[in-house]
Structures are given as structure tokens and as C-alpha cells.
């Protein structure tokens, strides 16, 4: 009876957290195929279109760790429901936005809600699923989130063409309303061990990232020597250095720098940032290429991204289960290498008159690569820290991914604007080609960084303070207990 109850609790937690994560991840890129329609309806230039994406990713990124800390203090289920309510309400506000400024503001509010929801999905899922089944659960969770990222252009295109761009936001409302009572009734409340909020750290990180991303987005339009651009870059960099220095000294940091003593944690987060930098920036521009140069409607453009989406749906669950057997490193490295290859293939074939058949290999390879990356990443992150650190570790990894996405759109759009523009198909391709090579290079570096993730090592079981398998100090190069989420015979070191 108890086993049946545990299984039912785990299934409900997986469904609720996966659906909530799907919504939050979907809204990262759901607007990309709707951008031409939004520009036609609300006006605005390239910088405004970038902000419809980056307003979400930026607030999402800089508040993820704060959202995890709020959950630890006030209750993870309670804050999960609150974040879900904010996200749902902001989605309705985005759908009713009267102008581009209102849309950007609503997107920022969506990001705030998602920043609370997303890190708590993994914490709540980890608490509900037995240790021996977490690899499969993380694989399914990763598959759903990977599918959301890849399906964003398709969903946005289909809804924009057959309804209107406003409906890409209205769709969140009934889903959010349905999930709220389920989360309240089916998830178990829990709190973290540390309940202080790091307000200075949150302010430093938020201001620093905003300054850098604002400067990157506005640099081509305003000129890279403009005082506002130089101020944004300089002040942003100084504030980020101040953030690291403050986190090293405060007794209750938002992001404990001690986590980065773990080679696995440091490597997977650096790889995630670079992966999302290359992937997000590329998809942002490719979705516009399919419509503006390829001449496809929003839905037709989304359908032509299906090979990317379909590969994630098929490959990710299998890769998640496989990571339990052989470890996450080889799967992640292979995925990042294939993702870099896929973007490079796009760069090699992109011309104003390129056929869809010529683009198909790049779509398939990119889809397989993204699926292989998503599947084991959550498992590696959660296994690299102690149980009591899993909430902040989840928030940190999601923050790195979202920061990478915001930087990717800003950097690749800056490369695009410097070399091309919207004046003609040739002009667009002239800008897109070097941007794709930039994205491919970033993901290739991510693959090299992922090689630093330690492999699996069979070790004797021992009891640590968190009731987890630990290696003797002399064999733990990271200084952390290996493999939180434990219960497995193999641990990561």
C-alpha cells in the first residue's frame, strides 16, 4: 500500500512539474515565429523584437536563484503555486498588450513567475521520486522541457497563422488554472535548511546582467562607442565582479561559490551557458529566415522545424535511461558535438534560394544533439551537490541556461546586424551566416568544456551527514559529496 502511494505521488509530481516546466520553457521561444506578425501589428525594430524574447529570458535568468531561495524559506509548494499564478496572469496581460512596450513589460512579468516555478520543479520532483528512479524521471522531465524549447517555433507559428499571435499567450491561461489546484493537492510541502534571503546578491546579479545584455542588444543601433553602451558593458562587468566578491563573503549567499569547487558542477554549468548561447541565438534568427527569406507562413515555418522537435521527443527519454547506465558525460559531450555540427551544416548551406531538403540534415542533427544534451543534464547537476544544496543547484543551472539564451540572442543578433539586415534576402543571409558560425563555435566550446565533467567511478558505500554515498576525502577532487540523490552503486566524483 505504501509503495503504491509512493508511486502515485511520484507520478503526480512528474506530471505537474513537467507540465509547468513545459510552459516556462515553451515561452522562451514561442514568440520567434510570431515576430513578423507582432512587428506588423505593434510596430518596432529589431531591438524591440529582441526585447520581446530577452525581457522574458533576462528576468527568468537573474531571479531563478532568488526564486529557489524563496521556496526554501516560505515553502516550495506554496511558492511554486504563487509563481504559477504570476506566470498565468502575466500571460493574459501579454495577450492583451496594446503596444510593444506593454508586451515587453508583460513578458518580463512572465519571466518573474517562471523564475519561481522552474527551479522548484526539480526540487519537488527530487523529493517525490525514489533515488533509484530519478534518472528516468529526470530524463522524462528533460524530454518535456527539451520538447518545449524545440516546439516553441512550431506552436507559435501554428497559433499565429490560424488564430493570432495573442493566442500564444492565451494558451497558458487554462493550463495554469488547471495546474494550480493539482499542485496544491498533489504536491508535498517542504522547506530548505537555510531561510535567509540574499537581497544584495540578487540586486548585484540582476543589475549586472541587465547592463551587459542591454548594451549588447543596443550596440549596433546606438553605436558601440556610445556612452550608454560603454556604461552598460563596464558597469555590468563591474557589478558581476562585485556579485562574486559579495557571494564569497556573505554567510548566506544566493549562489554559494563553494559549489563551483565541484568540477562536475562547474563544467556542466559552463557548458549549459554556451549551449544555450549558440542554440537560442540561432533559432531566433533561423525562424525569421524561414519566413522572411524562405517565404513560408508562420505555421509552415514551424512545421519545417519539426525534425528538430521530433528528434527531441524520440531520443531524450532513451538517453535519460542510458545515462543511468554509463553516466551523463559521454551523452552530453556527444549531444553538444552534434548540436555544433548541426549549426555548422546550416551555415554551410544557407543561401537566399536554399531548398528545404538541403536544410533537413542540419535540422535532424541539431535535434538529436539537443535531445542528447537535455536528457542527462539535470541528473548530473543534482548528483554533483549535496541534498540540501539541490534547490540552489537547480536554480543555478537554469539561470546559466537562461543567461546563455539572453546573451545568445543579443550576441548573435549583434553579429547579424553588423554584417547584414532585413533590406533583402541577400542582406539577411549575409548577416545570418556569420551569426550561425558564431553559434556553432559556442556550442563546440561547450562540448570541450563538458569533457571536464568527471566520469562514473565505482566506489564503496559509506554514510555521510546527508545519508548519501560519499567518497573518502582523499578521493574527492571536488570537495563535495558525490552523487546527491543517491541510492545508486555508481557515483560521480
CSV table of C-alpha atoms in Angstrom, one decimal:
chain,number,residue,atom,x,y,z
A,1,UNK,CA,0.0,0.0,0.0
A,2,UNK,CA,2.8,2.4,0.9
A,3,UNK,CA,4.6,1.5,-2.2
A,4,UNK,CA,1.5,2.2,-4.3
A,5,UNK,CA,1.1,5.6,-2.6
A,6,UNK,CA,4.7,6.5,-3.2
A,7,UNK,CA,4.4,5.6,-6.9
A,8,UNK,CA,1.2,7.7,-7.2
A,9,UNK,CA,2.9,10.6,-5.5
A,10,UNK,CA,5.9,10.4,-7.8
A,11,UNK,CA,3.7,10.2,-11.0
A,12,UNK,CA,1.7,13.2,-9.9
A,13,UNK,CA,4.8,15.1,-9.2
A,14,UNK,CA,6.3,14.2,-12.5
A,15,UNK,CA,3.2,15.3,-14.4
A,16,UNK,CA,2.7,18.6,-12.6
A,17,UNK,CA,6.4,19.6,-12.6
A,18,UNK,CA,6.9,18.6,-16.3
A,19,UNK,CA,3.8,20.5,-17.5
A,20,UNK,CA,4.8,23.6,-15.5
A,21,UNK,CA,8.3,23.3,-16.8
A,22,UNK,CA,6.9,22.8,-20.3
A,23,UNK,CA,5.0,26.1,-20.2
A,24,UNK,CA,8.0,28.0,-18.8
A,25,UNK,CA,10.4,26.6,-21.4
A,26,UNK,CA,7.9,26.9,-24.3
A,27,UNK,CA,7.6,30.7,-23.7
A,28,UNK,CA,11.3,31.1,-24.2
A,29,UNK,CA,11.0,30.8,-28.0
A,30,UNK,CA,7.3,30.6,-28.7
A,31,UNK,CA,7.3,34.2,-29.9
A,32,UNK,CA,10.0,33.6,-32.5
A,33,UNK,CA,7.8,32.6,-35.4
A,34,UNK,CA,5.3,35.2,-34.4
A,35,UNK,CA,7.8,38.1,-34.5
A,36,UNK,CA,6.9,39.2,-38.1
A,37,UNK,CA,3.2,39.3,-37.1
A,38,UNK,CA,4.0,41.1,-33.9
A,39,UNK,CA,6.1,43.7,-35.7
A,40,UNK,CA,3.4,44.2,-38.3
A,41,UNK,CA,0.7,44.6,-35.6
A,42,UNK,CA,2.5,46.5,-32.9
A,43,UNK,CA,5.5,48.0,-34.8
A,44,UNK,CA,9.1,48.2,-33.6
A,45,UNK,CA,12.5,47.4,-34.9
A,46,UNK,CA,15.0,44.5,-34.4
A,47,UNK,CA,15.9,45.8,-30.9
A,48,UNK,CA,12.2,45.8,-29.9
A,49,UNK,CA,11.8,42.2,-31.2
A,50,UNK,CA,14.9,41.1,-29.3
A,51,UNK,CA,13.4,42.5,-26.1
A,52,UNK,CA,10.1,40.5,-26.6
A,53,UNK,CA,12.3,37.5,-26.1
A,54,UNK,CA,15.0,38.9,-23.8
A,55,UNK,CA,12.6,40.6,-21.4
A,56,UNK,CA,11.5,37.1,-20.5
A,57,UNK,CA,14.8,35.3,-20.6
A,58,UNK,CA,16.6,38.0,-18.6
A,59,UNK,CA,14.1,38.3,-15.7
A,60,UNK,CA,13.9,34.5,-15.8
A,61,UNK,CA,17.7,34.1,-15.5
A,62,UNK,CA,18.5,36.7,-12.9
A,63,UNK,CA,15.7,35.7,-10.5
A,64,UNK,CA,16.0,31.9,-10.7
A,65,UNK,CA,18.3,31.6,-7.7
A,66,UNK,CA,16.1,34.1,-5.8
A,67,UNK,CA,13.1,32.0,-6.6
A,68,UNK,CA,14.7,28.9,-5.3
A,69,UNK,CA,15.7,30.8,-2.1
A,70,UNK,CA,12.1,32.0,-1.7
A,71,UNK,CA,10.9,28.4,-1.9
A,72,UNK,CA,13.4,27.3,0.7
A,73,UNK,CA,12.2,30.0,3.1
A,74,UNK,CA,8.4,30.1,2.6
A,75,UNK,CA,7.7,26.6,1.4
A,76,UNK,CA,8.4,25.1,-2.0
A,77,UNK,CA,4.9,24.1,-2.9
A,78,UNK,CA,3.5,27.4,-1.7
A,79,UNK,CA,6.0,29.4,-3.8
A,80,UNK,CA,5.5,27.1,-6.8
A,81,UNK,CA,1.8,27.9,-6.8
A,82,UNK,CA,2.5,31.6,-6.4
A,83,UNK,CA,4.9,31.6,-9.3
A,84,UNK,CA,2.5,29.7,-11.4
A,85,UNK,CA,-0.2,32.2,-10.6
A,86,UNK,CA,2.0,35.1,-11.6
A,87,UNK,CA,3.1,33.4,-14.8
A,88,UNK,CA,-0.6,32.7,-15.7
A,89,UNK,CA,-1.7,36.3,-15.0
A,90,UNK,CA,1.2,37.8,-17.0
A,91,UNK,CA,0.4,35.5,-19.9
A,92,UNK,CA,-3.1,37.1,-20.0
A,93,UNK,CA,-1.5,40.5,-19.8
A,94,UNK,CA,0.8,39.8,-22.7
A,95,UNK,CA,-2.2,38.7,-24.8
A,96,UNK,CA,-4.0,42.0,-24.1
A,97,UNK,CA,-0.9,44.2,-24.6
A,98,UNK,CA,-1.9,47.3,-26.6
A,99,UNK,CA,1.7,48.1,-27.8
A,100,UNK,CA,5.2,46.8,-28.0
A,101,UNK,CA,6.2,48.3,-24.7
A,102,UNK,CA,3.2,46.7,-22.9
A,103,UNK,CA,4.2,43.3,-24.4
A,104,UNK,CA,7.8,43.6,-23.3
A,105,UNK,CA,6.6,44.5,-19.7
A,106,UNK,CA,4.2,41.5,-19.6
A,107,UNK,CA,7.0,39.3,-20.9
A,108,UNK,CA,9.2,40.5,-18.1
A,109,UNK,CA,6.4,39.6,-15.6
A,110,UNK,CA,6.1,36.2,-17.2
A,111,UNK,CA,9.8,35.7,-16.6
A,112,UNK,CA,9.4,36.5,-12.9
A,113,UNK,CA,6.7,33.9,-12.4
A,114,UNK,CA,8.8,31.3,-14.4
A,115,UNK,CA,11.9,32.1,-12.3
A,116,UNK,CA,10.0,30.9,-9.2
A,117,UNK,CA,8.4,27.9,-10.8
A,118,UNK,CA,11.3,26.4,-12.8
A,119,UNK,CA,13.9,25.7,-10.0
A,120,UNK,CA,11.2,24.3,-7.7
A,121,UNK,CA,10.1,21.8,-10.3
A,122,UNK,CA,13.3,19.8,-9.9
A,123,UNK,CA,13.4,20.2,-6.1
A,124,UNK,CA,9.8,19.0,-5.8
A,125,UNK,CA,10.4,16.1,-8.3
A,126,UNK,CA,13.5,15.0,-6.5
A,127,UNK,CA,11.7,14.9,-3.2
A,128,UNK,CA,8.8,12.8,-4.6
A,129,UNK,CA,10.8,10.2,-6.7
A,130,UNK,CA,12.8,7.4,-5.2
A,131,UNK,CA,16.5,7.7,-5.7
A,132,UNK,CA,16.8,4.6,-7.9
A,133,UNK,CA,14.2,6.0,-10.4
A,134,UNK,CA,15.4,9.6,-10.6
A,135,UNK,CA,17.5,9.1,-13.7
A,136,UNK,CA,14.4,8.1,-15.7
A,137,UNK,CA,12.3,10.8,-14.1
A,138,UNK,CA,14.9,13.5,-14.9
A,139,UNK,CA,15.1,12.1,-18.4
A,140,UNK,CA,11.3,12.5,-18.9
A,141,UNK,CA,11.4,15.9,-17.3
A,142,UNK,CA,14.3,16.8,-19.6
A,143,UNK,CA,12.5,15.4,-22.6
A,144,UNK,CA,9.4,17.5,-21.9
A,145,UNK,CA,11.5,20.7,-21.4
A,146,UNK,CA,13.6,20.0,-24.5
A,147,UNK,CA,10.4,19.4,-26.5
A,148,UNK,CA,9.1,22.7,-25.3
A,149,UNK,CA,12.2,24.6,-26.4
A,150,UNK,CA,12.2,22.9,-29.8
A,151,UNK,CA,8.4,23.1,-30.3
A,152,UNK,CA,8.3,26.8,-29.5
A,153,UNK,CA,8.6,27.9,-33.1
A,154,UNK,CA,6.0,25.3,-34.3
A,155,UNK,CA,3.4,26.2,-31.7
A,156,UNK,CA,4.0,29.9,-32.2
A,157,UNK,CA,3.7,29.6,-35.9
A,158,UNK,CA,0.6,27.4,-35.9
A,159,UNK,CA,-1.3,29.5,-33.4
A,160,UNK,CA,-0.3,32.8,-35.1
A,161,UNK,CA,-1.4,31.6,-38.5
A,162,UNK,CA,-4.7,30.0,-37.5
A,163,UNK,CA,-5.7,32.3,-34.6
A,164,UNK,CA,-3.5,35.3,-33.8
A,165,UNK,CA,-0.2,35.9,-32.1
A,166,UNK,CA,-2.1,36.9,-28.9
A,167,UNK,CA,-3.2,33.2,-28.6
A,168,UNK,CA,0.3,32.0,-28.0
A,169,UNK,CA,-0.1,33.7,-24.6
A,170,UNK,CA,-3.8,32.9,-24.0
A,171,UNK,CA,-3.0,29.2,-24.2
A,172,UNK,CA,-1.1,29.4,-21.0
A,173,UNK,CA,-4.1,30.6,-19.0
A,174,UNK,CA,-6.3,27.4,-18.9
A,175,UNK,CA,-3.2,25.2,-18.4
A,176,UNK,CA,-2.1,27.4,-15.5
A,177,UNK,CA,-5.5,27.4,-13.9
A,178,UNK,CA,-5.8,23.6,-14.2
A,179,UNK,CA,-2.3,23.1,-12.6
A,180,UNK,CA,-2.8,25.3,-9.6
A,181,UNK,CA,-5.3,23.1,-7.7
A,182,UNK,CA,-3.4,20.0,-8.7
A,183,UNK,CA,-0.2,21.4,-7.3
A,184,UNK,CA,-1.9,22.4,-4.1
A,185,UNK,CA,-3.5,18.9,-3.6
A,186,UNK,CA,-0.9,16.5,-5.0
A,187,UNK,CA,2.5,18.0,-4.1
A,188,UNK,CA,4.0,17.8,-0.6
A,189,UNK,CA,5.2,20.9,1.2
A,190,UNK,CA,8.8,21.2,2.1
A,191,UNK,CA,11.3,23.9,3.2
A,192,UNK,CA,15.0,24.3,2.8
A,193,UNK,CA,17.5,24.3,5.6
A,194,UNK,CA,18.6,27.9,5.1
A,195,UNK,CA,15.9,30.5,5.0
A,196,UNK,CA,17.6,33.9,4.7
A,197,UNK,CA,17.2,35.9,1.5
A,198,UNK,CA,20.2,37.3,-0.2
A,199,UNK,CA,18.7,40.6,-1.4
A,200,UNK,CA,22.1,42.4,-2.1
A,201,UNK,CA,23.3,39.4,-4.1
A,202,UNK,CA,20.1,39.4,-6.2
A,203,UNK,CA,20.4,43.1,-6.8
A,204,UNK,CA,24.0,42.9,-7.9
A,205,UNK,CA,23.4,40.0,-10.3
A,206,UNK,CA,20.2,41.5,-11.8
A,207,UNK,CA,21.8,44.9,-12.4
A,208,UNK,CA,25.0,43.4,-13.8
A,209,UNK,CA,23.3,41.1,-16.2
A,210,UNK,CA,20.8,43.8,-17.3
A,211,UNK,CA,23.7,46.2,-18.1
A,212,UNK,CA,25.6,43.7,-20.2
A,213,UNK,CA,22.5,42.4,-22.2
A,214,UNK,CA,21.1,45.9,-22.7
A,215,UNK,CA,24.5,47.0,-24.2
A,216,UNK,CA,24.7,44.0,-26.5
A,217,UNK,CA,21.2,44.4,-27.8
A,218,UNK,CA,21.5,48.2,-28.4
A,219,UNK,CA,25.1,48.3,-29.5
A,220,UNK,CA,24.6,48.1,-33.3
A,221,UNK,CA,21.7,50.6,-33.3
A,222,UNK,CA,23.3,53.2,-31.0
A,223,UNK,CA,27.0,52.6,-31.9
A,224,UNK,CA,29.5,50.7,-29.8
A,225,UNK,CA,31.2,53.8,-28.7
A,226,UNK,CA,28.0,55.4,-27.4
A,227,UNK,CA,28.3,56.4,-23.8
A,228,UNK,CA,25.2,54.4,-22.8
A,229,UNK,CA,26.7,51.2,-24.4
A,230,UNK,CA,30.1,51.6,-22.8
A,231,UNK,CA,28.5,52.4,-19.5
A,232,UNK,CA,26.3,49.3,-19.7
A,233,UNK,CA,29.2,47.0,-20.6
A,234,UNK,CA,31.5,48.5,-18.0
A,235,UNK,CA,29.0,48.8,-15.1
A,236,UNK,CA,27.6,45.3,-15.9
A,237,UNK,CA,31.0,43.7,-15.7
A,238,UNK,CA,32.0,45.6,-12.5
A,239,UNK,CA,28.7,44.6,-10.9
A,240,UNK,CA,29.1,41.0,-11.8
A,241,UNK,CA,32.6,41.0,-10.2
A,242,UNK,CA,31.1,42.7,-7.2
A,243,UNK,CA,28.5,40.0,-7.1
A,244,UNK,CA,31.1,37.2,-7.0
A,245,UNK,CA,33.1,39.0,-4.3
A,246,UNK,CA,30.0,39.6,-2.2
A,247,UNK,CA,28.9,35.9,-2.5
A,248,UNK,CA,32.3,34.8,-1.4
A,249,UNK,CA,32.0,36.8,1.9
A,250,UNK,CA,28.3,36.7,2.9
A,251,UNK,CA,27.3,33.9,5.3
A,252,UNK,CA,24.1,33.1,3.4
A,253,UNK,CA,24.9,33.6,-0.3
A,254,UNK,CA,22.3,33.3,-3.1
A,255,UNK,CA,24.8,31.3,-5.1
A,256,UNK,CA,27.4,29.6,-2.8
A,257,UNK,CA,30.7,29.9,-4.6
A,258,UNK,CA,31.7,26.7,-2.8
A,259,UNK,CA,29.5,24.8,-5.3
A,260,UNK,CA,32.0,25.6,-8.0
A,261,UNK,CA,34.7,23.6,-6.3
A,262,UNK,CA,32.9,20.6,-7.7
A,263,UNK,CA,34.4,20.0,-11.2
A,264,UNK,CA,31.1,18.4,-12.3
A,265,UNK,CA,29.0,21.4,-11.2
A,266,UNK,CA,31.3,24.0,-12.8
A,267,UNK,CA,31.7,22.2,-16.1
A,268,UNK,CA,28.1,21.4,-16.6
A,269,UNK,CA,27.0,24.9,-15.9
A,270,UNK,CA,29.6,26.5,-18.2
A,271,UNK,CA,28.6,24.0,-20.9
A,272,UNK,CA,24.9,24.9,-20.4
A,273,UNK,CA,25.6,28.6,-20.7
A,274,UNK,CA,27.5,28.1,-24.0
A,275,UNK,CA,25.0,25.6,-25.4
A,276,UNK,CA,22.0,28.0,-24.9
A,277,UNK,CA,24.1,30.9,-26.2
A,278,UNK,CA,24.6,29.2,-29.5
A,279,UNK,CA,21.2,27.4,-29.8
A,280,UNK,CA,18.9,30.3,-28.7
A,281,UNK,CA,20.5,32.9,-30.8
A,282,UNK,CA,20.5,30.6,-33.9
A,283,UNK,CA,16.8,29.6,-33.5
A,284,UNK,CA,15.9,33.3,-33.0
A,285,UNK,CA,17.4,34.1,-36.4
A,286,UNK,CA,16.5,30.9,-38.3
A,287,UNK,CA,12.8,31.2,-37.6
A,288,UNK,CA,12.9,34.7,-39.2
A,289,UNK,CA,14.9,33.3,-42.1
A,290,UNK,CA,12.3,30.7,-42.9
A,291,UNK,CA,9.6,33.4,-43.1
A,292,UNK,CA,11.4,36.4,-44.3
A,293,UNK,CA,13.6,34.7,-46.9
A,294,UNK,CA,12.1,31.3,-47.4
A,295,UNK,CA,8.6,32.8,-47.8
A,296,UNK,CA,6.9,30.4,-45.5
A,297,UNK,CA,3.9,31.3,-43.4
A,298,UNK,CA,4.3,31.1,-39.6
A,299,UNK,CA,2.8,27.6,-39.4
A,300,UNK,CA,4.8,26.4,-42.4
A,301,UNK,CA,8.0,27.7,-40.8
A,302,UNK,CA,7.1,25.9,-37.6
A,303,UNK,CA,6.4,22.6,-39.4
A,304,UNK,CA,9.7,22.8,-41.1
A,305,UNK,CA,11.3,22.9,-37.7
A,306,UNK,CA,9.6,19.5,-36.8
A,307,UNK,CA,12.7,17.3,-37.5
A,308,UNK,CA,14.4,19.3,-34.7
A,309,UNK,CA,11.4,18.8,-32.4
A,310,UNK,CA,10.7,15.1,-33.3
A,311,UNK,CA,14.3,14.1,-32.6
A,312,UNK,CA,14.0,15.5,-29.0
A,313,UNK,CA,10.8,13.6,-28.4
A,314,UNK,CA,12.2,10.3,-29.5
A,315,UNK,CA,15.8,10.5,-28.3
A,316,UNK,CA,15.6,12.2,-24.9
A,317,UNK,CA,13.8,9.5,-22.8
A,318,UNK,CA,16.2,6.8,-24.1
A,319,UNK,CA,19.2,9.0,-23.5
A,320,UNK,CA,18.0,9.7,-19.9
A,321,UNK,CA,17.7,6.0,-19.1
A,322,UNK,CA,21.1,5.3,-20.8
A,323,UNK,CA,22.7,8.0,-18.6
A,324,UNK,CA,21.9,5.8,-15.5
A,325,UNK,CA,24.0,3.0,-17.0
A,326,UNK,CA,27.0,4.7,-18.5
A,327,UNK,CA,26.9,8.2,-16.8
A,328,UNK,CA,26.0,11.6,-18.2
A,329,UNK,CA,29.3,12.8,-19.6
A,330,UNK,CA,29.6,10.8,-22.9
A,331,UNK,CA,25.9,11.6,-23.7
A,332,UNK,CA,26.2,15.3,-23.0
A,333,UNK,CA,29.5,15.6,-25.0
A,334,UNK,CA,28.1,13.7,-28.0
A,335,UNK,CA,24.9,15.9,-27.9
A,336,UNK,CA,26.9,19.1,-27.8
A,337,UNK,CA,29.2,18.0,-30.6
A,338,UNK,CA,26.2,17.1,-32.8
A,339,UNK,CA,24.5,20.4,-32.0
A,340,UNK,CA,27.6,22.3,-33.1
A,341,UNK,CA,27.7,20.2,-36.2
A,342,UNK,CA,24.1,20.9,-37.0
A,343,UNK,CA,24.6,24.6,-36.7
A,344,UNK,CA,27.7,24.4,-38.9
A,345,UNK,CA,25.7,22.5,-41.5
A,346,UNK,CA,23.1,25.3,-41.5
A,347,UNK,CA,25.9,27.9,-42.1
A,348,UNK,CA,27.3,25.9,-45.0
A,349,UNK,CA,24.0,25.5,-46.9
A,350,UNK,CA,22.2,28.8,-46.1
A,351,UNK,CA,21.7,30.9,-49.2
A,352,UNK,CA,18.7,33.1,-50.3
A,353,UNK,CA,17.3,30.3,-52.5
A,354,UNK,CA,18.3,27.2,-50.4
A,355,UNK,CA,15.8,24.3,-50.6
A,356,UNK,CA,14.3,22.8,-47.5
A,357,UNK,CA,15.8,19.4,-48.4
A,358,UNK,CA,19.2,20.9,-48.2
A,359,UNK,CA,18.4,22.1,-44.7
A,360,UNK,CA,17.0,18.8,-43.5
A,361,UNK,CA,20.3,17.2,-42.4
A,362,UNK,CA,21.1,20.2,-40.2
A,363,UNK,CA,17.7,20.1,-38.6
A,364,UNK,CA,17.9,16.3,-37.8
A,365,UNK,CA,21.5,16.5,-36.5
A,366,UNK,CA,20.6,19.6,-34.3
A,367,UNK,CA,17.5,17.8,-32.9
A,368,UNK,CA,19.5,14.7,-31.9
A,369,UNK,CA,22.2,16.8,-30.4
A,370,UNK,CA,19.8,18.9,-28.3
A,371,UNK,CA,18.0,15.8,-27.1
A,372,UNK,CA,21.2,14.1,-26.0
A,373,UNK,CA,22.2,17.2,-24.1
A,374,UNK,CA,18.9,17.7,-22.3
A,375,UNK,CA,18.4,14.1,-21.1
A,376,UNK,CA,21.2,13.7,-18.6
A,377,UNK,CA,22.0,17.3,-17.6
A,378,UNK,CA,19.5,17.5,-14.7
A,379,UNK,CA,20.9,14.2,-13.3
A,380,UNK,CA,24.5,15.4,-13.5
A,381,UNK,CA,23.6,18.7,-11.8
A,382,UNK,CA,21.7,17.2,-9.0
A,383,UNK,CA,24.3,14.5,-8.5
A,384,UNK,CA,27.1,17.0,-8.2
A,385,UNK,CA,25.9,18.5,-4.9
A,386,UNK,CA,24.6,17.5,-1.5
A,387,UNK,CA,20.8,17.0,-0.9
A,388,UNK,CA,20.4,20.3,1.0
A,389,UNK,CA,22.1,22.2,-1.9
A,390,UNK,CA,19.9,20.7,-4.7
A,391,UNK,CA,17.4,23.7,-4.7
A,392,UNK,CA,20.1,26.3,-5.3
A,393,UNK,CA,21.9,24.0,-7.7
A,394,UNK,CA,18.8,23.6,-9.8
A,395,UNK,CA,18.3,27.3,-9.8
A,396,UNK,CA,21.9,27.9,-10.7
A,397,UNK,CA,21.8,25.6,-13.7
A,398,UNK,CA,18.6,27.0,-15.0
A,399,UNK,CA,20.0,30.5,-14.5
A,400,UNK,CA,23.1,29.7,-16.5
A,401,UNK,CA,20.9,28.4,-19.3
A,402,UNK,CA,18.7,31.5,-19.4
A,403,UNK,CA,21.6,33.8,-19.2
A,404,UNK,CA,23.1,31.9,-22.1
A,405,UNK,CA,19.9,32.3,-24.0
A,406,UNK,CA,19.7,36.0,-23.4
A,407,UNK,CA,23.3,36.5,-24.3
A,408,UNK,CA,23.0,34.3,-27.4
A,409,UNK,CA,20.1,36.4,-28.8
A,410,UNK,CA,22.0,39.6,-28.0
A,411,UNK,CA,25.4,38.5,-29.4
A,412,UNK,CA,24.2,36.6,-32.5
A,413,UNK,CA,21.8,39.5,-33.3
A,414,UNK,CA,24.7,41.9,-32.9
A,415,UNK,CA,26.8,39.8,-35.4
A,416,UNK,CA,23.8,39.6,-37.7
A,417,UNK,CA,23.2,43.4,-37.6
A,418,UNK,CA,26.9,44.2,-38.1
A,419,UNK,CA,27.1,42.1,-41.3
A,420,UNK,CA,23.5,42.2,-42.7
A,421,UNK,CA,19.9,43.2,-42.1
A,422,UNK,CA,16.3,43.0,-43.3
A,423,UNK,CA,16.7,45.0,-46.5
A,424,UNK,CA,16.8,42.0,-48.9
A,425,UNK,CA,17.1,38.2,-48.8
A,426,UNK,CA,20.8,38.5,-49.6
A,427,UNK,CA,21.3,41.1,-46.9
A,428,UNK,CA,19.6,38.8,-44.4
A,429,UNK,CA,21.8,35.8,-45.4
A,430,UNK,CA,24.9,37.9,-45.2
A,431,UNK,CA,24.2,38.6,-41.5
A,432,UNK,CA,22.8,35.1,-40.7
A,433,UNK,CA,25.8,33.2,-42.0
A,434,UNK,CA,28.5,34.6,-39.6
A,435,UNK,CA,25.9,34.5,-36.8
A,436,UNK,CA,25.4,30.8,-37.3
A,437,UNK,CA,29.2,30.2,-37.3
A,438,UNK,CA,29.4,32.1,-34.0
A,439,UNK,CA,26.6,29.9,-32.5
A,440,UNK,CA,28.3,26.7,-33.8
A,441,UNK,CA,31.6,27.8,-32.2
A,442,UNK,CA,30.0,28.5,-28.9
A,443,UNK,CA,28.4,25.0,-28.8
A,444,UNK,CA,31.6,23.4,-29.9
A,445,UNK,CA,33.4,25.0,-27.0
A,446,UNK,CA,30.6,23.7,-24.7
A,447,UNK,CA,31.4,20.2,-25.9
A,448,UNK,CA,35.0,20.6,-24.9
A,449,UNK,CA,34.1,22.0,-21.5
A,450,UNK,CA,31.7,19.1,-20.9
A,451,UNK,CA,34.7,16.8,-21.2
A,452,UNK,CA,35.7,18.1,-17.8
A,453,UNK,CA,32.7,16.5,-16.2
A,454,UNK,CA,34.1,13.6,-14.2
A,455,UNK,CA,33.0,10.1,-15.3
A,456,UNK,CA,31.5,7.5,-13.2
A,457,UNK,CA,33.5,5.7,-10.6
A,458,UNK,CA,32.5,2.6,-8.7
A,459,UNK,CA,33.0,3.3,-5.0
A,460,UNK,CA,32.2,1.6,-1.7
A,461,UNK,CA,29.1,2.8,0.1
A,462,UNK,CA,29.6,5.0,3.1
A,463,UNK,CA,27.3,7.1,5.2
A,464,UNK,CA,27.6,10.9,5.2
A,465,UNK,CA,25.7,13.6,7.1
A,466,UNK,CA,23.0,13.7,4.4
A,467,UNK,CA,22.7,9.9,4.3
A,468,UNK,CA,24.3,9.7,0.9
A,469,UNK,CA,27.1,7.7,-0.5
A,470,UNK,CA,30.4,9.6,-0.1
A,471,UNK,CA,33.9,9.0,-1.2
A,472,UNK,CA,36.8,9.4,1.2
A,473,UNK,CA,38.2,13.0,1.2
A,474,UNK,CA,41.4,11.8,-0.4
A,475,UNK,CA,39.5,10.6,-3.5
A,476,UNK,CA,37.1,13.6,-3.8
A,477,UNK,CA,38.7,16.1,-6.1
A,478,UNK,CA,35.7,18.4,-5.9
A,479,UNK,CA,35.4,18.7,-2.1
A,480,UNK,CA,31.7,17.8,-2.3
A,481,UNK,CA,29.9,14.6,-1.5
A,482,UNK,CA,29.4,12.7,-4.7
A,483,UNK,CA,26.1,11.9,-6.1
A,484,UNK,CA,23.3,13.6,-4.2
A,485,UNK,CA,20.2,11.8,-4.9
A,486,UNK,CA,22.0,8.7,-4.0
A,487,UNK,CA,20.9,5.2,-3.6
A,488,UNK,CA,23.0,4.1,-6.6
A,489,UNK,CA,26.0,2.0,-6.6
A,490,UNK,CA,27.9,4.2,-9.0
A,491,UNK,CA,28.6,7.8,-8.1
A,492,UNK,CA,30.0,10.8,-9.9
A,493,UNK,CA,33.2,12.2,-8.5
